[in-house]
CSV table of C-alpha atoms in Angstrom, one decimal:
chain,number,residue,atom,x,y,z
A,1,MET,CA,4.7,13.5,11.2
A,2,THR,CA,3.2,13.9,8.0
A,3,LEU,CA,3.6,16.6,5.6
A,4,CYS,CA,0.2,16.6,3.7
A,5,MET,CA,-0.1,16.7,-0.1
A,6,PHE,CA,-3.2,18.9,0.2
A,7,PRO,CA,-3.4,22.1,2.6
A,8,PRO,CA,-5.8,20.4,5.4
A,9,ASN,CA,-8.1,22.6,4.9
A,10,MET,CA,-8.6,20.9,1.8
A,11,SER,CA,-8.2,17.0,2.7
A,12,SER,CA,-9.7,17.4,5.6
A,13,GLU,CA,-12.6,19.6,4.7
A,14,ILE,CA,-13.6,19.7,1.4
A,15,MET,CA,-11.8,16.3,-0.1
A,16,SER,CA,-13.2,14.4,3.0
A,17,LEU,CA,-16.8,13.0,4.0
A,18,HIS,CA,-18.3,14.8,6.8
A,19,ALA,CA,-22.0,13.3,8.2
A,20,TYR,CA,-24.7,14.9,7.2
A,21,GLU,CA,-22.7,17.4,4.6
A,22,ASP,CA,-23.2,16.5,0.4
A,23,LYS,CA,-19.9,15.7,-0.9
A,24,TYR,CA,-18.8,15.1,-4.9
A,25,ALA,CA,-17.3,12.1,-5.7
A,26,LEU,CA,-16.7,9.8,-8.7
A,27,SER,CA,-18.3,6.9,-7.6
A,28,LEU,CA,-17.7,2.9,-9.1
A,29,GLY,CA,-19.6,0.1,-9.3
A,30,VAL,CA,-19.6,-3.6,-10.3
A,31,GLU,CA,-20.6,-6.9,-9.5
A,32,LEU,CA,-18.9,-9.9,-8.7
A,33,ASN,CA,-18.8,-13.6,-10.1
A,34,GLU,CA,-19.3,-16.5,-7.2
A,35,ASP,CA,-15.3,-16.7,-7.8
A,36,GLY,CA,-15.0,-13.4,-7.0
A,37,SER,CA,-14.1,-12.2,-10.3
A,38,ILE,CA,-15.5,-9.1,-11.8
A,39,ILE,CA,-18.2,-8.8,-14.4
A,40,PRO,CA,-16.4,-6.5,-16.7
A,41,SER,CA,-20.3,-5.2,-18.2
A,42,SER,CA,-21.2,-4.6,-14.4
A,43,VAL,CA,-18.7,-1.5,-13.9
A,44,ILE,CA,-20.4,1.5,-13.8
A,45,LEU,CA,-18.1,5.1,-13.2
A,46,THR,CA,-20.1,9.0,-12.6
A,47,PRO,CA,-19.7,11.3,-10.9
A,48,SER,CA,-22.1,11.2,-7.9
A,49,VAL,CA,-22.9,13.1,-4.3
A,50,ILE,CA,-22.5,11.6,-1.0
A,51,ASN,CA,-24.0,12.2,2.0
A,52,VAL,CA,-22.8,9.6,5.1
A,53,ASP,CA,-24.8,9.8,8.7
A,54,TYR,CA,-21.7,9.3,10.1
A,55,ARG,CA,-17.7,7.9,10.6
A,56,LEU,CA,-16.8,4.8,11.6
A,57,THR,CA,-13.2,4.3,13.1
A,58,TYR,CA,-11.2,0.4,11.9
A,59,ASP,CA,-11.5,-0.1,15.4
A,60,GLN,CA,-15.4,-0.2,15.5
A,61,VAL,CA,-16.1,-1.6,12.2
A,62,ASP,CA,-14.5,-4.7,14.0
A,63,GLU,CA,-16.4,-4.4,17.1
A,64,MET,CA,-19.4,-4.2,15.2
A,65,LEU,CA,-18.6,-7.2,13.2
A,66,ASP,CA,-17.7,-8.9,16.4
A,67,GLU,CA,-20.5,-8.0,18.0
A,68,GLY,CA,-23.1,-9.2,14.9
A,69,VAL,CA,-24.5,-5.6,14.1
A,70,GLY,CA,-22.5,-5.6,10.9
A,71,TYR,CA,-24.9,-8.3,10.0
A,72,ALA,CA,-28.5,-7.0,11.2
A,73,GLU,CA,-28.6,-3.6,11.8
A,74,GLU,CA,-25.5,-2.4,9.4
A,75,TRP,CA,-26.0,-5.6,7.0
A,76,GLN,CA,-23.5,-3.5,4.6
A,77,LEU,CA,-20.8,-4.1,7.1
A,78,GLY,CA,-21.2,-7.6,6.6
A,79,ALA,CA,-22.0,-8.1,2.9
A,80,LEU,CA,-18.2,-5.9,2.1
A,81,LEU,CA,-16.4,-8.4,4.5
A,82,ALA,CA,-18.1,-11.3,2.5
A,83,ALA,CA,-17.3,-10.0,-0.9
A,84,ALA,CA,-13.2,-9.0,0.3
A,85,THR,CA,-13.1,-12.4,1.5
A,86,LYS,CA,-14.3,-13.7,-1.8
A,87,ARG,CA,-12.1,-11.2,-3.2
A,88,ARG,CA,-8.9,-11.8,-1.4
A,89,SER,CA,-9.8,-15.9,-2.2
A,90,HIS,CA,-9.9,-15.0,-5.9
A,91,ARG,CA,-6.8,-13.3,-5.9
A,92,VAL,CA,-5.1,-15.6,-3.7
A,93,ASN,CA,-5.7,-18.4,-6.5
A,94,ARG,CA,-4.1,-16.3,-9.5
A,95,GLY,CA,-1.0,-16.5,-7.7
A,96,SER,CA,-1.0,-13.4,-5.7
A,97,THR,CA,1.6,-12.4,-3.2
A,98,GLU,CA,-0.8,-13.0,0.2
A,99,GLY,CA,-1.0,-16.6,-1.6
A,100,MET,CA,3.1,-17.0,-2.4
A,101,VAL,CA,3.9,-15.4,1.3
A,102,PRO,CA,1.0,-16.1,3.2
A,103,PHE,CA,3.1,-14.2,6.7
A,104,PRO,CA,5.2,-11.1,5.1
A,105,ILE,CA,7.5,-9.4,7.8
A,106,PRO,CA,6.2,-6.7,9.7
A,107,ASN,CA,7.0,-3.1,8.7
A,108,GLY,CA,7.3,-0.6,12.1
A,109,MET,CA,6.0,3.0,11.2
A,110,VAL,CA,7.1,5.9,13.1
A,111,THR,CA,5.3,8.8,14.2
A,112,ALA,CA,6.4,12.5,15.4
A,113,ASN,CA,4.4,15.2,16.7
A,114,TYR,CA,5.6,18.2,18.9
A,115,ASP,CA,4.4,18.3,22.0
A,116,GLU,CA,4.5,22.3,22.5
A,117,LYS,CA,4.0,21.7,26.2
A,118,LEU,CA,7.5,19.4,26.5
A,119,GLY,CA,8.9,21.5,24.0
A,120,ASP,CA,10.2,18.2,22.0
A,121,TYR,CA,9.1,15.5,19.4
A,122,ASP,CA,6.9,13.1,21.3
A,123,ILE,CA,7.4,9.7,19.0
A,124,SER,CA,5.2,6.6,19.2
A,125,LEU,CA,6.2,3.4,16.9
A,126,LYS,CA,3.4,0.9,15.3
A,127,ILE,CA,3.9,-2.0,13.9
A,128,GLU,CA,1.7,-3.3,10.6
A,129,THR,CA,1.4,-5.5,8.3
A,130,THR,CA,1.1,-6.2,5.1
A,131,HIS,CA,-1.9,-8.6,5.2
A,132,ASN,CA,-4.2,-11.3,7.1
A,133,SER,CA,-1.7,-14.8,7.9
A,134,GLY,CA,-4.0,-15.4,10.6
A,135,ALA,CA,-3.7,-15.6,14.2
A,136,ASN,CA,-0.2,-15.5,15.7
A,137,ILE,CA,1.0,-18.4,17.4
A,138,THR,CA,4.0,-18.4,19.8
A,139,THR,CA,6.0,-21.5,20.4
A,140,GLY,CA,5.6,-23.5,23.4
A,141,GLY,CA,9.2,-24.8,23.6
A,142,GLY,CA,12.8,-22.5,24.2
A,143,ASP,CA,14.0,-24.1,20.6
A,144,ASP,CA,16.3,-21.6,18.6
A,145,ILE,CA,14.6,-22.5,15.9
A,146,CYS,CA,11.3,-21.5,15.0
A,147,ASP,CA,9.1,-23.8,14.1
A,148,ALA,CA,6.5,-22.4,14.0
A,149,HIS,CA,4.6,-18.7,13.8
A,150,TYR,CA,6.4,-16.7,15.6
A,151,ASP,CA,5.3,-12.3,16.5
A,152,PRO,CA,4.2,-11.4,20.2
A,153,TYR,CA,4.7,-8.1,18.7
A,154,CYS,CA,2.9,-7.8,15.3
A,155,THR,CA,-1.4,-8.1,15.8
A,156,PRO,CA,-3.3,-10.0,12.8
A,157,VAL,CA,-4.8,-7.7,9.8
A,158,SER,CA,-8.2,-7.2,11.4
A,159,SER,CA,-11.9,-7.4,9.2
A,160,SER,CA,-11.9,-4.0,8.4
A,161,GLN,CA,-8.4,-4.1,7.1
A,162,LEU,CA,-9.4,-6.5,4.9
A,163,ILE,CA,-12.5,-4.8,3.6
A,164,VAL,CA,-10.4,-1.6,2.8
A,165,THR,CA,-7.6,-3.1,1.3
A,166,GLU,CA,-9.5,-5.6,-0.5
A,167,MET,CA,-12.6,-2.5,-1.9
A,168,MET,CA,-9.1,-0.7,-3.0
A,169,ILE,CA,-7.7,-3.6,-5.4
A,170,MET,CA,-10.8,-4.4,-6.6
A,171,ALA,CA,-11.1,-0.5,-7.9
A,172,GLY,CA,-8.0,-0.4,-9.3
A,173,GLU,CA,-8.7,-3.5,-11.6
A,174,ALA,CA,-12.1,-2.1,-11.8
A,175,ILE,CA,-11.2,0.5,-13.5
A,176,GLY,CA,-8.8,-1.2,-15.8
A,177,LYS,CA,-11.3,-3.3,-17.1
A,178,TRP,CA,-14.0,-0.2,-17.5
A,179,GLN,CA,-11.1,2.1,-20.0
A,180,MET,CA,-10.4,-1.7,-21.8
A,181,GLN,CA,-13.7,-1.8,-23.0
A,182,GLN,CA,-14.0,2.5,-23.8
A,183,ALA,CA,-14.0,3.0,-27.6
A,184,THR,CA,-10.5,4.5,-28.5
A,185,GLN,CA,-13.1,7.4,-30.4
A,186,GLU,CA,-16.8,7.7,-29.9
A,187,GLU,CA,-19.2,6.5,-33.0
A,188,ASN,CA,-20.2,10.6,-34.0
A,189,ASP,CA,-24.0,10.5,-36.3
A,190,ILE,CA,-22.6,13.7,-37.5
A,191,ASP,CA,-19.8,15.5,-38.7
A,192,ASP,CA,-16.3,14.3,-37.1
A,193,ALA,CA,-14.8,17.5,-37.2
A,194,THR,CA,-17.6,18.6,-35.0
A,195,GLN,CA,-17.0,16.6,-32.0
A,196,LEU,CA,-13.8,16.4,-29.5
A,197,THR,CA,-11.8,13.5,-30.1
A,198,ASN,CA,-12.1,11.3,-26.6
A,199,GLU,CA,-9.4,8.8,-26.0
A,200,LEU,CA,-8.0,8.1,-22.5
A,201,LYS,CA,-5.2,6.7,-21.2
A,202,LEU,CA,-4.3,5.3,-17.8
A,203,PRO,CA,-1.3,4.2,-16.3
A,204,PHE,CA,-1.7,0.5,-15.6
A,205,ARG,CA,1.1,-1.0,-13.1
A,206,ARG,CA,2.3,-4.3,-14.3
A,207,GLN,CA,4.6,-6.5,-12.7
A,208,PRO,CA,5.7,-10.2,-14.8
A,209,ALA,CA,5.5,-13.5,-13.1
A,210,PRO,CA,8.8,-14.8,-11.5
A,211,ASP,CA,10.5,-17.2,-13.4
A,212,PHE,CA,10.9,-19.9,-11.3
A,213,LYS,CA,12.0,-22.1,-14.0
A,214,SER,CA,15.5,-20.7,-14.5
A,215,ARG,CA,16.7,-20.8,-10.9
A,216,ASN,CA,14.8,-24.2,-9.3
A,217,ALA,CA,17.2,-24.5,-6.8
A,218,GLU,CA,16.6,-21.4,-5.4
A,219,LYS,CA,13.0,-22.1,-5.5
A,220,ARG,CA,13.3,-25.8,-3.3
A,221,GLN,CA,15.3,-23.7,-0.5
A,222,MET,CA,12.3,-21.3,-0.7
A,223,ASP,CA,10.0,-23.9,-0.1
A,224,PHE,CA,12.2,-25.7,2.1
A,225,LEU,CA,12.0,-22.5,4.7
A,226,TYR,CA,7.8,-22.0,4.8
A,227,GLU,CA,7.6,-26.3,5.2
A,228,MET,CA,10.7,-26.2,8.1
A,229,GLY,CA,8.1,-23.3,9.5
A,230,LYS,CA,10.8,-20.5,9.4
A,231,ARG,CA,8.2,-18.1,8.1
A,232,TYR,CA,9.6,-14.9,8.0
A,233,PRO,CA,12.7,-16.2,6.5
A,234,HIS,CA,11.0,-17.7,3.8
A,235,ALA,CA,9.3,-14.5,3.6
A,236,TRP,CA,12.5,-12.6,2.6
A,237,TYR,CA,14.1,-15.2,0.7
A,238,ALA,CA,10.8,-14.7,-1.7
A,239,ARG,CA,11.6,-10.9,-2.4
A,240,ARG,CA,14.2,-11.9,-4.7
A,241,PHE,CA,11.9,-14.4,-7.3
A,242,PHE,CA,9.4,-10.1,-7.7
A,243,ASN,CA,10.0,-8.2,-11.1
A,244,LYS,CA,10.0,-4.6,-10.9
A,245,VAL,CA,6.9,-3.1,-11.4
A,246,ASN,CA,6.5,-1.1,-14.2
A,247,VAL,CA,4.3,1.7,-15.6
A,248,SER,CA,3.4,1.8,-18.8
A,249,GLU,CA,-0.7,3.1,-21.0
A,250,GLU,CA,-0.7,-0.4,-22.4
A,251,PRO,CA,-3.2,-2.9,-19.7
A,252,GLY,CA,-1.2,-5.8,-18.5
A,253,PRO,CA,-1.6,-8.7,-15.7
A,254,HIS,CA,0.3,-7.7,-12.2
A,255,PHE,CA,1.6,-11.0,-10.8
A,256,GLY,CA,1.8,-9.5,-6.9
A,257,MET,CA,-2.0,-8.7,-7.5
A,258,GLY,CA,-2.9,-11.4,-8.9
A,259,LEU,CA,-4.9,-9.0,-11.5
A,260,ASP,CA,-4.7,-9.4,-15.7
A,261,CYS,CA,-5.1,-5.6,-15.1
A,262,TYR,CA,-4.8,-2.6,-12.4
A,263,VAL,CA,-4.6,1.1,-12.5
A,264,GLN,CA,-3.6,2.8,-8.9
A,265,TRP,CA,-6.5,5.6,-8.5
A,266,SER,CA,-8.1,4.8,-4.5
A,267,SER,CA,-5.7,7.9,-2.4
A,268,PRO,CA,-5.8,11.3,-4.7
A,269,ILE,CA,-5.5,13.5,-1.9
A,270,ARG,CA,-2.4,12.2,-0.5
A,271,ARG,CA,-0.6,10.7,-3.9
A,272,ILE,CA,0.1,12.7,-7.5
A,273,THR,CA,-0.4,9.9,-9.4
A,274,ASP,CA,-4.2,8.8,-8.7
A,275,LEU,CA,-5.2,12.6,-8.7
A,276,GLN,CA,-3.9,12.6,-12.4
A,277,VAL,CA,-6.3,9.3,-13.2
A,278,HIS,CA,-8.9,11.1,-11.2
A,279,ALA,CA,-8.3,14.2,-13.7
A,280,ALA,CA,-8.3,12.4,-16.9
A,281,LEU,CA,-11.4,10.2,-16.0
A,282,LYS,CA,-13.5,13.0,-14.8
A,283,ARG,CA,-12.0,15.1,-18.1
A,284,TYR,CA,-13.2,12.2,-20.3
A,285,LEU,CA,-16.8,11.7,-18.9
A,286,ARG,CA,-17.4,15.2,-19.4
A,287,ARG,CA,-16.5,15.3,-23.5
A,288,LYS,CA,-18.2,12.4,-23.6
A,289,ARG,CA,-21.3,14.6,-22.2
A,290,VAL,CA,-20.0,17.4,-24.3
A,291,ASN,CA,-20.0,15.2,-27.1
A,292,GLU,CA,-23.6,14.5,-26.2
A,293,MET,CA,-24.8,17.4,-26.2
A,294,LEU,CA,-23.1,18.6,-29.3
A,295,ARG,CA,-25.0,15.6,-31.5
A,296,ASP,CA,-28.2,17.0,-29.6
A,297,GLY,CA,-27.3,20.3,-31.0
A,298,LYS,CA,-27.8,21.3,-27.4
A,299,THR,CA,-25.7,24.5,-26.4
A,300,ILE,CA,-22.5,23.9,-24.2
A,301,PRO,CA,-22.3,25.8,-20.8
A,302,SER,CA,-19.9,29.1,-21.2
A,303,SER,CA,-18.3,28.0,-17.7
A,304,ILE,CA,-16.7,24.6,-19.2
A,305,SER,CA,-13.1,25.2,-19.7
A,306,LYS,CA,-10.1,24.0,-21.3
A,307,MET,CA,-9.3,22.8,-17.8
A,308,ASP,CA,-11.9,20.7,-17.6
A,309,LEU,CA,-12.2,19.1,-20.9
A,310,GLY,CA,-8.3,18.6,-21.6
A,311,CYS,CA,-9.0,20.7,-25.0
A,312,GLU,CA,-10.7,23.6,-26.2
A,313,LEU,CA,-14.2,23.1,-27.8
A,314,PRO,CA,-14.3,22.2,-31.2
A,315,LYS,CA,-14.4,24.9,-33.6
A,316,GLU,CA,-15.6,24.5,-37.3
A,317,ASN,CA,-14.0,22.2,-39.8
A,318,ARG,CA,-10.6,21.5,-37.3
A,319,ARG,CA,-10.4,19.0,-34.5
A,320,GLN,CA,-8.9,20.0,-31.1
A,321,GLU,CA,-6.1,17.4,-29.6
A,322,ILE,CA,-5.9,16.3,-26.4
A,323,ASP,CA,-3.7,17.8,-23.6
A,324,SER,CA,-3.0,14.5,-22.4
A,325,ILE,CA,-2.2,14.3,-18.6
A,326,ASP,CA,1.4,13.2,-18.3
A,327,TYR,CA,1.5,10.7,-15.9
A,328,THR,CA,6.0,10.0,-15.8
A,329,SER,CA,6.1,13.5,-13.6
A,330,GLY,CA,3.7,12.1,-11.4
A,331,LEU,CA,5.9,9.3,-11.0
A,332,GLY,CA,9.1,11.8,-11.0
A,333,MET,CA,7.9,13.4,-7.7
A,334,ILE,CA,7.0,10.6,-6.4
A,335,PHE,CA,10.7,8.5,-7.0
A,336,ALA,CA,12.4,11.8,-6.0
A,337,GLY,CA,10.6,11.7,-2.7
A,338,ARG,CA,11.2,8.5,-2.1
A,339,PRO,CA,14.8,8.7,-0.6
A,340,ILE,CA,14.6,11.8,1.6
A,341,GLN,CA,10.7,10.0,2.6
A,342,SER,CA,13.2,7.2,3.8
A,343,SER,CA,15.4,9.1,5.5
A,344,SER,CA,13.4,10.5,7.3
A,345,SER,CA,11.3,7.9,8.8
A,346,ASN,CA,15.4,6.4,9.6
A,347,TYR,CA,16.0,9.3,11.1
A,348,TRP,CA,12.6,9.2,13.7
A,349,LEU,CA,13.1,5.4,14.5
A,350,PHE,CA,17.0,5.7,15.0
A,351,GLU,CA,15.9,8.8,17.5
A,352,TYR,CA,12.9,7.0,19.1
A,353,ILE,CA,15.8,4.0,19.7
A,354,ARG,CA,18.4,6.1,21.0
A,355,ARG,CA,15.8,7.7,23.5
A,356,LEU,CA,14.6,4.2,24.9
A,357,VAL,CA,18.7,3.6,24.9
A,358,SER,CA,19.2,6.4,27.2
A,359,SER,CA,15.9,6.6,29.3
A,360,SER,CA,17.2,3.0,31.2
A,361,ASP,CA,19.7,2.6,33.1
A,362,GLU,CA,19.9,-1.7,32.4
A,363,GLU,CA,20.8,-3.3,29.0
A,364,LEU,CA,18.1,-3.6,26.4
A,365,MET,CA,17.7,-6.2,24.8
A,366,PHE,CA,15.7,-6.8,21.6
A,367,GLU,CA,14.2,-10.1,20.3
A,368,SER,CA,15.3,-10.8,17.1
A,369,VAL,CA,15.0,-13.7,14.3
A,370,VAL,CA,17.9,-14.2,11.4
A,371,LEU,CA,16.1,-13.7,8.0
A,372,GLY,CA,18.8,-15.1,5.6
A,373,CYS,CA,22.9,-13.8,4.5
A,374,ILE,CA,23.8,-11.2,2.8
A,375,ASN,CA,27.7,-12.0,2.9
A,376,GLN,CA,28.9,-15.3,3.6
A,377,ASP,CA,32.8,-13.9,4.1
A,378,ARG,CA,31.6,-11.6,6.3
A,379,PHE,CA,29.2,-12.9,8.1
A,380,GLN,CA,27.1,-10.5,8.0
A,381,TYR,CA,23.2,-11.0,7.7
A,382,ILE,CA,19.8,-9.3,7.9
A,383,VAL,CA,18.0,-10.3,11.2
A,384,TYR,CA,14.7,-8.8,11.9
A,385,ILE,CA,13.8,-7.2,14.9
A,386,TYR,CA,10.4,-8.0,16.5
A,387,GLU,CA,10.0,-5.2,18.9
A,388,LEU,CA,11.4,-2.1,16.4
A,389,GLY,CA,9.2,-4.5,13.4
A,390,LEU,CA,13.0,-3.5,12.3
A,391,GLU,CA,14.9,-5.3,9.6
A,392,HIS,CA,18.6,-4.0,9.7
A,393,ARG,CA,22.2,-5.4,9.0
A,394,TYR,CA,24.0,-7.9,11.5
A,395,LEU,CA,27.6,-9.2,11.7
A,396,SER,CA,27.7,-12.1,13.5
A,397,GLU,CA,30.2,-12.6,16.8
A,398,ALA,CA,28.9,-16.5,16.7
A,399,GLY,CA,30.3,-17.0,13.1
A,400,LYS,CA,27.6,-18.8,10.8
A,401,LEU,CA,24.2,-18.7,12.1
A,402,GLU,CA,20.9,-20.8,10.5
A,403,GLU,CA,17.2,-18.9,9.3
A,404,GLY,CA,15.3,-18.3,11.4
A,405,LYS,CA,18.1,-18.4,14.7
A,406,LYS,CA,16.4,-16.4,17.8
A,407,LEU,CA,18.9,-13.9,18.6
A,408,TRP,CA,18.9,-11.1,22.2
A,409,LEU,CA,20.6,-8.2,20.4
A,410,LYS,CA,21.7,-5.0,22.4
A,411,VAL,CA,22.0,-1.1,20.6
A,412,ALA,CA,26.6,-1.0,20.4
A,413,SER,CA,26.0,2.2,18.6
A,414,VAL,CA,23.1,4.6,17.2
A,415,ASN,CA,23.2,7.9,15.5
A,416,PRO,CA,20.0,9.0,14.4
A,417,LYS,CA,21.6,12.2,12.2
A,418,MET,CA,24.3,9.8,9.8
A,419,GLU,CA,21.2,7.3,10.0
A,420,LEU,CA,23.5,4.9,12.0
A,421,LEU,CA,22.8,1.7,13.7
A,422,LYS,CA,24.7,-1.5,15.3
A,423,PHE,CA,23.5,-4.1,17.1
A,424,SER,CA,25.7,-5.9,19.0
A,425,LEU,CA,25.1,-9.6,20.8
A,426,ALA,CA,23.9,-9.2,24.7
A,427,SER,CA,25.7,-9.5,27.2
A,428,LYS,CA,23.6,-11.8,28.9
A,429,SER,CA,21.0,-14.1,28.2
A,430,GLY,CA,17.0,-12.7,29.3
A,431,GLY,CA,16.5,-9.5,30.1
A,432,ILE,CA,14.4,-6.9,30.1
A,433,HIS,CA,12.0,-5.4,27.0
A,434,ALA,CA,12.3,-2.3,25.3
A,435,LYS,CA,9.0,0.1,26.7
A,436,PRO,CA,8.2,3.1,24.5
A,437,MET,CA,9.8,6.3,25.5
A,438,SER,CA,10.2,9.5,24.7
A,439,SER,CA,11.4,12.0,27.1
A,440,ALA,CA,14.7,11.9,26.4
A,441,PRO,CA,15.9,15.1,24.5
A,442,ALA,CA,16.5,14.6,20.4
A,443,ALA,CA,19.6,14.5,19.5
């Protein structure tokens, strides 16, 4: 179930691209060095009007690239993929998460849509990963300990997804570099009192680098897991090294991104802070244009309001203070909504599992892998359920377990409303795999 930040007639119509329709936008242009880094002086930010011929889905773009159309008739797609590949390599070389954790643990994304014919919600599950780790490789033998990367239920990230991800990240870095080049106060050729104060503040997302030196033993354990081919246990263990991301108006490096600076602003339709950044950028550009008109002695259009500029138009012998956007308010809304979002996702995932169990006359078994131990005294572990894209706690009935150990588990109990789910060892080896079902009534 999706709750849009804007009404559908705005987010899907006014604020979205449609074929042969003019759409107002804020466009960013950059040039890249050979190593994939941004040339700071090349960054351009400008209001624009976009008119597209047609829209493409991710699958359509992948097909065009696979068939060569993306390098001939639609050569722009091939150029975008080349730039995205160069950007990914650049960030990995700077220590980004994609390099440190090349095999991230996928996540199950559940959606629920009401079916009027059935009079109930239809639930579907899609397992996604954050970045490409190459083609999936299944193990040839039956060894319990994984000695190669194995995930039969999650497909690798496609070329089209790589393009979108890297272009969005590049836009975040570019706007940060662009902001740092802007003067905190425009130089004026006439009396300051007749000019608008024009300072741009943005919410830079910063993440300190891990402290490996003081945690050498843990670092060796993480490296050991990777060397032994225990990819998901390695990804789970590596999380302990990542520091919390903080937001500041002062620029700073983001370790996980492998960037010197980063501002999140590419999704103004679905993230409140991105919308705030767009508003701040537009106000800055408008104030800059108004100052140019004042210097040239031109009349300011009466339609320009305080909301457009973030301040009043200049009055005689008095400077106007900027009504700065409070980014903490947007972040506060996001943080407040996360527990609700998490509970909603858990409910529908657990309901999906409940329906699978109730619709089968046989014992359903789920293949899983042990990620790591969280309580040695209680033999409590975190396991990853491949078919569900789910990380979950598991109390071992067999005592101590090794990272990477493969297990077949069954659902011992599930209560979606209480957000309770418990697994136990399956009663037999082998068994049927869960298949998508949604016909059982909601709990």
